[in-house]
Amino acid sequence: MVEEKKKKTAKQRPPRRSWLRRFGSVVKWMFILGILGCLFAGGAVAGYVTSIVKDDPVRPEELIQQQVGLNAITGFAYFSDGQPIGQLRTEEDRRLIEFNDIPQLVIDAVLAIEDNNFYNHKGVDFSGTLRAVKQKVLNESTQTGGSTLTQQLARRVFLNLDRTEDRKVKEILLSLRLERFLSKQEILTAYLNKVPFGNGSNGYNVFGIKAAAKGIFGINDLEKLNVAQAAYLAGLPQLPSKYSAFNGVGEFNETAFGRAMDRQRLVLRRMLEENKITTSQYDEALLFDIKGSLAPHTKKAYATFPYLMMETERKASEILLKLKEENAASNTASTSNSAQLLEEARQQLMTGGYRVYTTIDKKVYSAMHTISEDSSNFTKDSKARGKEQTAGIMINNKTGAILGMIEGRDFNIEQMNYATQMIRQPGSTMKPIAAYLPALDAGLIQPAGILDDAPIVMKDGGKGYHIPKNANNRYQGLVTARYALNKSLNLPALKLFNDKVGIEKAWTFSKKLGITTIQDNDYNAQTGVIGGLRYGVSVEELTNAYSSIGNQGAFNDAYMIDKIVDYQGKIVYQHKVNPEQVFSKQTAYLMTDMLRTVITDGTATTVKRNYKHFKEVPIVGKTGSTQNYGDVWFMGYSPDVTLGIWVGYKEQVNTLQGDTQKRQAQTLWAKVMNTVIDKRPELFTTKEFAQPEGIVKATVSAYSGKKPSKLTDRFTTDLFNAKFVPKESDDGISNARYITYNGVNYIPLEGTPEDFLKEKIVVKREKPIQELVKELLAAFPAMKSHESLSYYMPQDAKTDYPSEVDPRVDDGNGPSAPGEVIVSYSTGKAVVTFTPSGSPDVVGYRLYRSLNGGSFQKQAVLSAGESTVFKPGTPAGANATFYVAAVDVAGHETASGSVGGGIKPTPEPTPTPEQTPEAEPTPDAGIIPDSTEDPGMIIIQPPAVDDSTPSGGTNAAGGNSGGNATGNTGGKPAGNGSRNTTGKPSGSTSGNAGGTTSTNAAGNTGR
């Protein structure tokens, strides 16, 4: 049974398989497992790739085309003649080129070293990638790189430049997509426009083959590149920073240049291998002197013309922003993002390939900077105040084009443009703009018009008062408008500004001349016309305003950007000259003629002394300074150009000191004009200021500026706008009988002694001196400090028409006696001094003289408050004795307690009389001078005889008027209060005895 079972079991076993069948089975399972492995690996790779690109968008064709075609292009600025100033501020130099402008030589060199299979692959060259891997692993000497041009373009346009595996995957996928939507020409052109080539000879990073050829070899036309140069450029993009022959400031780098030459030889070898050049070309290229063909080192424009480039950038950005707003048909941008919008416009300018053409004349600009960059033209730097700064602008009168600028002295110290961005107080340079011009144009004043240089009392904003002063610390009274401007008197300008023109109209007028810095609270600034503004003005705007006068009243807004052209050559902006006639040609001519005499007869003496071209180029101008000389200005113009100069320190609190600094603006103005005329004489073609129709010359009263009357004895002849020649007769003078007290004329009280009264022609001012005195006395208590009342009295106050009654009242008693009488001699003539009486009702003092002991005779009178010095003219040789008597309003007289007599002194030499400044000829009485007199000259007739002078006041006792006089000792009568028996007037009392003794001498008496 057992054996049967064994047999049965043995029969049931399957037959053994052959080894072949077993091998086939293994292969089958390996194949299955392989497929499964591939599927698994593929899935893993797909998952990995998906994880990498899951956040990377699938870019549509339109976006790819747009991004690849988007290029940052370098912009450039140009002088007015088309010469380049330099490229706009950026660290990159980018210049676009079209495919048709790329030479085949350049293409062959680039493809030979970067992608020799470019035209055959679809974005990725797997054989090239494997070759690059092999070269890398085996560390072979030739390293060709595995990325195609398409991959490099994809990386530069869409990805960052970090070397990561993730980036490589994205790069490959993007390259495949780029090849679907872009042609090979488009890819190659985009690559050659975007790839970096290192630094150029000026230090800029050059991007693109065109910028590289220009920056490295100084070649604009790529067709002019030879094989050696093309190979050199083609080798740079692999490691531009390592191969750059120039550093960041354009200096030559020998080590980097050596590496670049090794790379160039590799490119040449690859070109030979690819049959792109022949053996002879290869050998010739190896021998070519690449170093010698490198572009010379040049500074960046921002190093050569830093101020100008910055200003060009600023103004052009503002224009682009304005164009953008106009195109959007909306100006609703809020101030909160205005700075952001302007920055966006600036970035657009920097990267948009714009060409900005300025109005700057290179010769003018350079001439101006030769002055500002010469330290010998300035005072030494101060540790406390810093560097003396200056700013200037020259403008073409006809167009408003800015021809040149001085923006500051050192860009490394101060980057702000002092000429266009700084706002400072204008001082007296604002007078023509806000006072004289509007007044002339409205017929409120003419050059011969009369203004009162007398004080005005102004509220200082609090409870106190302010009394403006002139720079010369005096008030001259009635003067012509021309004279007031010549001498830059403050009070006449203030009165025009506040009273005749009015602040509101003055500022409205100024705004029409381009002054944009006027603030709301400036409409309350009574001193705004002499520089009391909230902020001030810029040099550009003030110069621009003056240029309108030189342009016969037509205002052109100053501009520096003539046109802007985009990278395609399309003009996107063109400035249009659009003059506006703000004031008449007649007003402009009269203002010009007044500013002419500022130089010839006024405050601009430094310009008059230093300007060298009066015969060829006529000029006019106006000086200006602020309080304590924190700023000094000179605004001047010729018929063709206007030049404004400012000098000061960065901080206005740091003031200019000494006569040299105070006149520095005039000095620099003359130097700049002299230099510019020498360098660019063709800018100054107009030889005179054209006189328009309607200008006439007339003679008027120097009291009122009106037609002379029978009483008129002072005249002035000047130019007039024919429309405003006065037709009314002189009402500025009148005959009057008055008494003078403290330099002011009053209506006399009844009983006032006749010898203190005057009767002659007096001036009838708009504001009588008596009224001014009341205002001053009322203001003094509220002022922290002020001068004496006499300080504020105009020089011609004594000629004022009396409108108030003499304020002194008789106290019923005789006045107290004058004090000590002292006689001295000056230039051989007696000078009698005394101490005034203390009585408040004294009207004046009488001087009495005795010769040779004879009776005392009245010699002269002085009104109270005038002086305490008599100059009777008595010669030193006369035996004379003097005393002084005080007289009150009722006629009571009290003699001095002492008499004075002279002992003959040693004669003093009589000095040669100095010529009186500005002496004027005196015509015959009653004859109106011919109209050929110089404009503005005041003609004075001989004064009439003053009939009020007492007879005998200059004669010696006994009626002697001259000849020899002898005498013995004479004395003062003895006793106090005794009757005077020696000729002293009755009713007077003497003081203590003890008189002086006169010496015996022979001599001539005189007045």
Phi, psi and omega in degrees: 000319181295315182294323179297319179296318179299315179299318182296319179294318182296323180293332183281346179291138179287159179289147181291133179283154180281163180294332180294319180293322180295320180297318179297323179295318180298316180299317180300314181290326176296321179297316180297314179296324178299314179298315178299319179298317179297318179297320179295314180296318179297319178295320179296316179297316180298320178294320179295313179298319179298319180295329180286317189260006185299328180264358181269122185290154172276110188278127179287166182302318182299317180293320179298314179300318182294312184292320179293325180279352181277122182227136169281122185242137180291137175259162183223153176244149185226149171288174184295334180268008178092353176292139181289136169277317178154179181276148182295156192298119173189159176272001184240150173240111182235129180223124184283151175218145177273157183301320183294344180264002179266118180296149179299329179301317180294316180299315180299318182295317182293313183292326181299324183261335187254325187195080185286350179251024189304316186280356184252330183274169180255029179121332180228130179253096185294323178294320177295324179294315179296322178297319179295322178296315179301314181298324181289315183294316183275359179054046181289157182291329179265118179242111186263344181081150186256349184274137174282169176299325180296317178297316180297321178293317179299317180298316185288326184275317191249340187239167172278173187263012178292138181274093179228158178294323179301316181297323182296320179295314179298321182298316181295313180297319179295322180297317178299324180286321178298321181294336178288325190252346183239145176281164178298323178296317180295320179294314181296319180295316179298319179299312183288347175268340188250336188288143179278150180234016180092204182262147173270181184291348176259003177095348179289147171286120183265131179240130180092150186294327181291314177296326180294315180298320180287314185288330185262321182245355181071025184253123178273322183264115184296337179296341182273357176288138174265179184299317182296318181290320178298317179295321179300312180294320182297334182276348187284323187300337181300311178218076187300323181289328181284328185263358186291124180283351180235147177270191186292349176244013175087012179274147184290137180242102186298317183296311180296323179297321177299318178296322180295325179290324175299318179295321180298319180295326176294319179296316179299320179295318179294323177295323178292317180297326181271006179062033177271339174224161178271170179298320180294321176296320179299311181296319180296321180294323179296330182274347184292139181276089180295317182301319180291339182267358179295148179295144179293152180295131175228150178279153174293151181301330181284351172263326181278314180233062187298313180299315185293319179295319179296318180292321177299315179300316183294311183291321180293323177296319178297322179292316179298321178296317180297319178297321180296318179293321179293320179294328179279355180055036180206137175240039187272007181299129181282159180295340183292331180244014180298321179295321178294318180295321179293322178294322177296320177295323178294318178296322176299318179295318184293327189246000186267001179072026182285148173245118186254118181258119184263171176267001186290123175276120187301318181292320178295314181299315180293321179297318179295321182283339173295331177283311186288335182267000177265106185296339180291346178276000186228163175285158182296150178299144180250136178298323183280319187258341180093211183265132174296124185253160175214158176212148179203154176219138174245129186236140173285119184299322186288329187242335187088003181292132176281117184272330182193163182214151161244110186267352185154177184261336184206109182296331180291336180269317184218117183272346180293139177278105182295337184281329185242335186254338181281139176243121180223160178295134186274349183059217186287351177292347177277345183301311178298323186287313188257354182236295188290316181299307179297327179291318177297316185292330179270359181075018180282339180205154172229167182307327179269002177297152185258132176237150184259108176278070179234156185297155168231145181259122183241145172287142184264015180099336176250220179268353183269187182227160179227135179241103181300150179240167170268160179297333181272005176059037174205166179239127189261358178079216185289123179220161175284158178299322179298313181296319180300320179285320178305315184267003179053047179287135184282320189294316176301320179294319178298321180289323173299312185296313185274320191257310185278306180280311185095139186301314185298313179293325180297316181286326175299318177297315181298321180296327177293341178262016172092007177278105186259356188268005178295128181258164181302318182284353174290342178287351175253003184270101182293337181259016183301330184287344177249016174111009181271054181266164179298311181242309181128211181221165174264159177299320181299312184290321180292318176298320178300318180297316179295328182296335178293331177290315177295338179263025175060040174088359179264122183266127170246127178294126183299142180215154180239339180260115181278314177203159177232129182241135180279180187292344178269359180090006180275131178284114180264343177209135176222121180291140176243125178286123184225077184293145177239125181282098184276324177218166190287160176297326179294318177298316180299318181292316179297319179295318178300317182291327176292321179288338174298316182282348169299324179279316185283327186228005188242219190279347185270049183294329180291320175296316180302323183282327189258339181286134191252358190238034181303323184289328183263321186231105178290145180224156172220167180178178183219135176275164175196147175208156178255176185305132180062016177061047171288336176218145169229144185227156160215124177249116182220157180210156171253180176298340186253323185226158174238135179235125175246135180231135174238145174224139178178198175247165181305316177261126186295339179293336177278110189265158176279142187230146178083157185297324181298311180292324182293337179253013187296324180296319177296318181299311181294322179301312181297319180295317180296313181298316179302314183292316182295319178297321178294320185278326185226062183299337182291346176283345187243071186267338183273121190267354178201160174280118185292128178273120180282170173294155177092010176253125180230166176247139181213156177251130183226173178291135177280001176266322187232347185077012181253182181299137179298146175247184180297330181279340187299127177233006176228130186230158172216139181246131182201179178278149179222150161288123185306332180293336188241022173295128186296140177251342180276150179279160183304118175240019183267000180222163179197157171281137180208152174250124189208172174232144183258134180222121183052039177080005181243140180272136180228159171289127185287151173285157176294132181095355176297131183307137184296327185289350176261357179269149178235146176223110179194185181288130179233165187264134177256099183276164174297320175239110180300152180300323180300321179292321177299318180299317179300316180296318180296313181296327178287330183277330186308314183300333182267002181261141179294323177205152178200166178277175176291161180302322183296331179300324185274357181282127176299157183297333181258022182300329183290346179264008186284143178292130182286130177238350180240151178281145178313122185284350182283143182236135180296128180270004177085353180243160173292151181290156174291151187288149172297161182275201189307130178262127181233131178250128174226174182232134178231126184051038175081007181239149183289141173232120184250122177245156180206167175262130186292160176289153179267359182283136183284345183260014179290131177263339179171194186223144176248141176255128177246147181224141174240132176251128175057036176079006181283188182291153179280134177238144179292132183254319185196167177229152174230133176286150180300136178088351181282306186193166173237030182227123172259143174233081187288347179084007180291129181289158183295336183281348181283145176271084190243145175231139184235151163216164184238139178239139174270141182233133179260180187296338180269358179095000176293138183235137177229125183280159177292155181281356180220158174244159181233135178223152186257139167269135187303117180271171173290124184301137177267144177296138179275119182290153176292125182300135177280149178292133180293129181302139176055036178297142185237145181293149180245114180282175177298147182300139174083358182255122177285127184298150178297151186287005178275002177297157178298141179303136175088351182289133177263123182256130184245130174282160177301136181294145177289155179291133179278104183292347182281350180292126183298142178290149179078004184291346181240006181262152176281170179303143179080010176079010179294134177245003180175197180079186182274147177226135178238162178184168176250192180298136175237153183222173176277140180302144182283153172091145177276134175070008180284159178294136180280118181255005183247023175106358179288136185304144178293153179090346178268155179242151179258164177265213181294150177288178180106050183283181179259165183250132177275148178273151175279126180201160175249141180179176180268139173273157180199169180281000000 
